[in-house]
mmCIF file of C-alpha atoms in Angstrom:
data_model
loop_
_atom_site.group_PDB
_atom_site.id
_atom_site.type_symbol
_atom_site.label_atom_id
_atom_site.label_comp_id
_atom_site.label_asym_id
_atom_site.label_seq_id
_atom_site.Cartn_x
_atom_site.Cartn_y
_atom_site.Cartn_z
ATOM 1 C CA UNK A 1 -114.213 31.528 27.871
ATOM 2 C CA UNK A 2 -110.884 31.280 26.903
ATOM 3 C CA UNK A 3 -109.834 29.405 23.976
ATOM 4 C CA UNK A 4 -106.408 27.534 24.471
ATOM 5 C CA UNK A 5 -105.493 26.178 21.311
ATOM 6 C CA UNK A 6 -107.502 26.242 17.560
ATOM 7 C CA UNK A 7 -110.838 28.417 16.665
ATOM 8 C CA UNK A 8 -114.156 28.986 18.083
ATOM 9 C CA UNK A 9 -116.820 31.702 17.025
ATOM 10 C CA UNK A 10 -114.271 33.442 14.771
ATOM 11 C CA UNK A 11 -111.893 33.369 16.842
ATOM 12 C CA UNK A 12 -108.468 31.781 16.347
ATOM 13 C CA UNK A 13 -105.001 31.298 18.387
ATOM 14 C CA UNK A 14 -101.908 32.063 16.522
ATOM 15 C CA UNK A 15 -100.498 28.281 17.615
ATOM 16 C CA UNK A 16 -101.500 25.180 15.790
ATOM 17 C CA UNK A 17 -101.645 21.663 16.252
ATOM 18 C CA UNK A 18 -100.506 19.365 13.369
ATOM 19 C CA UNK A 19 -104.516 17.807 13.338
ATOM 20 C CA UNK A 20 -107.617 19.825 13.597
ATOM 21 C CA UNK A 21 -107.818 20.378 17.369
ATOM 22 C CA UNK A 22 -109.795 23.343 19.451
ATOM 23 C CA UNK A 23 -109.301 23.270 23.184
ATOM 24 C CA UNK A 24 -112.051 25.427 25.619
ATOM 25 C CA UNK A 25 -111.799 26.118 28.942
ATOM 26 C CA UNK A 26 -114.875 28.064 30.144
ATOM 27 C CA UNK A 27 -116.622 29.322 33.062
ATOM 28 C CA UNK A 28 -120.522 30.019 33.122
ATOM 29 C CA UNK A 29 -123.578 30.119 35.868
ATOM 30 C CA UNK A 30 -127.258 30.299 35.217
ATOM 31 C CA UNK A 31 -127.447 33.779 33.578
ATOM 32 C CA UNK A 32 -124.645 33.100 31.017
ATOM 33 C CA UNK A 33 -123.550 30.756 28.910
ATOM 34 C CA UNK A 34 -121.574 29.692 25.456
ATOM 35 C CA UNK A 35 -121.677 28.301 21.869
ATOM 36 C CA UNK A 36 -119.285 26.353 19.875
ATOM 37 C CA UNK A 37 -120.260 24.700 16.294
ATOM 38 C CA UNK A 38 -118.750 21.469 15.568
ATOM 39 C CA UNK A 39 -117.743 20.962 12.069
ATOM 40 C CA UNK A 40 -119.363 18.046 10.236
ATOM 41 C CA UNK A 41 -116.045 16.046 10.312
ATOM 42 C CA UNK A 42 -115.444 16.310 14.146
ATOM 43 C CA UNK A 43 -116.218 15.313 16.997
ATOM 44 C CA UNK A 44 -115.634 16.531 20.505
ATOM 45 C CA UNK A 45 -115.254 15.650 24.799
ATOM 46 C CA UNK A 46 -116.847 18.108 26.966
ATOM 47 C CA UNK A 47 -116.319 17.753 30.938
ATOM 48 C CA UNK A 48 -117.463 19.399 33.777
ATOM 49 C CA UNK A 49 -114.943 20.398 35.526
ATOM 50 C CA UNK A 50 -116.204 21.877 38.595
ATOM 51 C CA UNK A 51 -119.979 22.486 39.581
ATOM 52 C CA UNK A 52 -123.048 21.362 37.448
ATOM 53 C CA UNK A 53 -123.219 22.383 33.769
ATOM 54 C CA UNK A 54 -126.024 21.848 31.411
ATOM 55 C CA UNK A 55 -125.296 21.202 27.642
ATOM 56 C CA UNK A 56 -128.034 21.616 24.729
ATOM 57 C CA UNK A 57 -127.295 19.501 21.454
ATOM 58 C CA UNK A 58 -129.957 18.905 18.797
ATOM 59 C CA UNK A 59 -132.213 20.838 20.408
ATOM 60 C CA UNK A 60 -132.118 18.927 23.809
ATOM 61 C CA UNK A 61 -130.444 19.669 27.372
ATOM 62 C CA UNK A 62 -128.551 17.503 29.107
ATOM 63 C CA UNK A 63 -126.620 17.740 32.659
ATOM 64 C CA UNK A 64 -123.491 16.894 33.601
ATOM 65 C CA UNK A 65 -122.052 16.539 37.383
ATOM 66 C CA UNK A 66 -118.979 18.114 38.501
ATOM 67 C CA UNK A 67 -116.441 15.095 37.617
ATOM 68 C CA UNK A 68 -118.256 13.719 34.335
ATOM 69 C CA UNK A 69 -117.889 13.994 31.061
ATOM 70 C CA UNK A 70 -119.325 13.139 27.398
ATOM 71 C CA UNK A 71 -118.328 12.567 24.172
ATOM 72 C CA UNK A 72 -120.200 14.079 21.135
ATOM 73 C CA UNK A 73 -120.356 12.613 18.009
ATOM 74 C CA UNK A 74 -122.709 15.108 15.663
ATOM 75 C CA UNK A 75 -124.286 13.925 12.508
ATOM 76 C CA UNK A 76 -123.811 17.155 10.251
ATOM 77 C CA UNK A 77 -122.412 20.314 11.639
ATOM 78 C CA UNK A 78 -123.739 21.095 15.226
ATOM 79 C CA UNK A 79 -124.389 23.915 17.470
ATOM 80 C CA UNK A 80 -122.853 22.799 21.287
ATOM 81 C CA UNK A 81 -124.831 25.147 24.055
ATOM 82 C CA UNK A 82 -123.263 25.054 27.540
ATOM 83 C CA UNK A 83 -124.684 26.841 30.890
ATOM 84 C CA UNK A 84 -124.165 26.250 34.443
ATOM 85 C CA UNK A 85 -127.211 25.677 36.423
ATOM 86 C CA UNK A 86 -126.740 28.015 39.165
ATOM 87 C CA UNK A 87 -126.016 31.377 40.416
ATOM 88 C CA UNK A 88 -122.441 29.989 41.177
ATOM 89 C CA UNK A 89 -120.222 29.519 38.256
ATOM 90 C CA UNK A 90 -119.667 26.721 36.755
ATOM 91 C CA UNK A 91 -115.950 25.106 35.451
ATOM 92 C CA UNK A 92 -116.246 23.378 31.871
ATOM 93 C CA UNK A 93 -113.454 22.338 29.129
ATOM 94 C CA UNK A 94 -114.470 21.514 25.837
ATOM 95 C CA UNK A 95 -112.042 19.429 23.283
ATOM 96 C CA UNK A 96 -113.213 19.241 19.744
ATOM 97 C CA UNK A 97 -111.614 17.523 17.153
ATOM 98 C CA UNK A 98 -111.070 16.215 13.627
ATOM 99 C CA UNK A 99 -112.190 12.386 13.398
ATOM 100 C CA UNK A 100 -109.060 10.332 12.846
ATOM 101 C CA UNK A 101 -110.680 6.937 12.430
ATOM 102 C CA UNK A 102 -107.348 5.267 13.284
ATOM 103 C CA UNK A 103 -107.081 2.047 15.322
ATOM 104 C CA UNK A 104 -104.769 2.596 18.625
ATOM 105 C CA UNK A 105 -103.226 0.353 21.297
ATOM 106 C CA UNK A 106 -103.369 1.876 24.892
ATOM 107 C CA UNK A 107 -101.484 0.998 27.644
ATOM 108 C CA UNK A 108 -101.924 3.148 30.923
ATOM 109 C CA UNK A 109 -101.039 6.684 29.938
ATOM 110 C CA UNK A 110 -99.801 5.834 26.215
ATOM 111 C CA UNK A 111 -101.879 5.284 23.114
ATOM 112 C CA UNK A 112 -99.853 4.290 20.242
ATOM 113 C CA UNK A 113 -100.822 2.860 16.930
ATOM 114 C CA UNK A 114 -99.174 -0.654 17.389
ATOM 115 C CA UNK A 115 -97.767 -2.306 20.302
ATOM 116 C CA UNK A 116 -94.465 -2.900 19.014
ATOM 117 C CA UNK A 117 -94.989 1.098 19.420
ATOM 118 C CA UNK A 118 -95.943 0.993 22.851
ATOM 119 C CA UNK A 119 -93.365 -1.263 23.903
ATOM 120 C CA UNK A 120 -90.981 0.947 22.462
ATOM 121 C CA UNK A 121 -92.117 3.750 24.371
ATOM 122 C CA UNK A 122 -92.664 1.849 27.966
ATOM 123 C CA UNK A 123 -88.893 1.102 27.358
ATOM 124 C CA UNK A 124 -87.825 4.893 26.844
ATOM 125 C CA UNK A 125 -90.150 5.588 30.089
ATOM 126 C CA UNK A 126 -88.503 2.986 31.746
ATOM 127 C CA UNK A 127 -85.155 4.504 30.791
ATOM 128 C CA UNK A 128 -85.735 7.966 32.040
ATOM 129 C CA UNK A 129 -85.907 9.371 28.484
ATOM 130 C CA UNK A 130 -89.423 10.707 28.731
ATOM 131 C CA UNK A 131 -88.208 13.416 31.359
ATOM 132 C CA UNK A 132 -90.221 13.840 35.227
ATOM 133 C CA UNK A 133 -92.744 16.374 36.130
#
């Protein structure tokens, strides 16, 4: 497992995101697998990435295809079990996060809180300000 940004089972990176935020990116077959507890106030967006992975929440498993993903709301603070479900490893990333409970507006890769927002920043893209990868 290696934890990219935020905290997970005591463990914490030294950089921070301005919101509560904990990025995962884990690997795991049949014989191993990981916990993360979600605090009562967030939730969190766990995809498989490559191969199967099973997840247990509340005391249930689910499965999850390579390509799909779900999103976890908890009620109360919740335990998050996640195993592949085979000899060959499994490729999972886990995003966990504080609930904002803000309306957005989305518009292709932008979510802004208003349009006038999003217009402002389709007209910056447009102008080259938003740099190229």
């Amino acid at each position: 497992m290696r934890l990219v940004l935020g905290q997970s089972n005591r463990a914490k990176t030294q950089a921070s995101s301005v919101w509560p935020f904990t990025i995962l990116d884990g690997f795991a077959d049949e014989r191993s697998g990981f916990e993360h507890q979600i605090p009562d106030d967030f939730n969190a967006w766990l995809y498989a990435v490559e191969g199967k992975i099973e997840y247990q929440l509340d005391d249930e498993w689910h499965v999850l295809d390579q390509g799909e993903s779900v999103s976890i709301v908890p009620k109360g603070v919740s335990v998050l079990k996640v195993r592949g479900d085979n000899k060959k490893q499994s490729h999972f990333a886990l995003l966990s996060g504080e609930t904002i409970n803000e309306s957005f507006v989305q518009q292709g890769p932008f979510a802004m809180s208003s349009q006038q927002e999003i217009n402002e920043v389709v007209a910056r893209y447009q102008a080259g300000e938003l740099g190229q990868l």
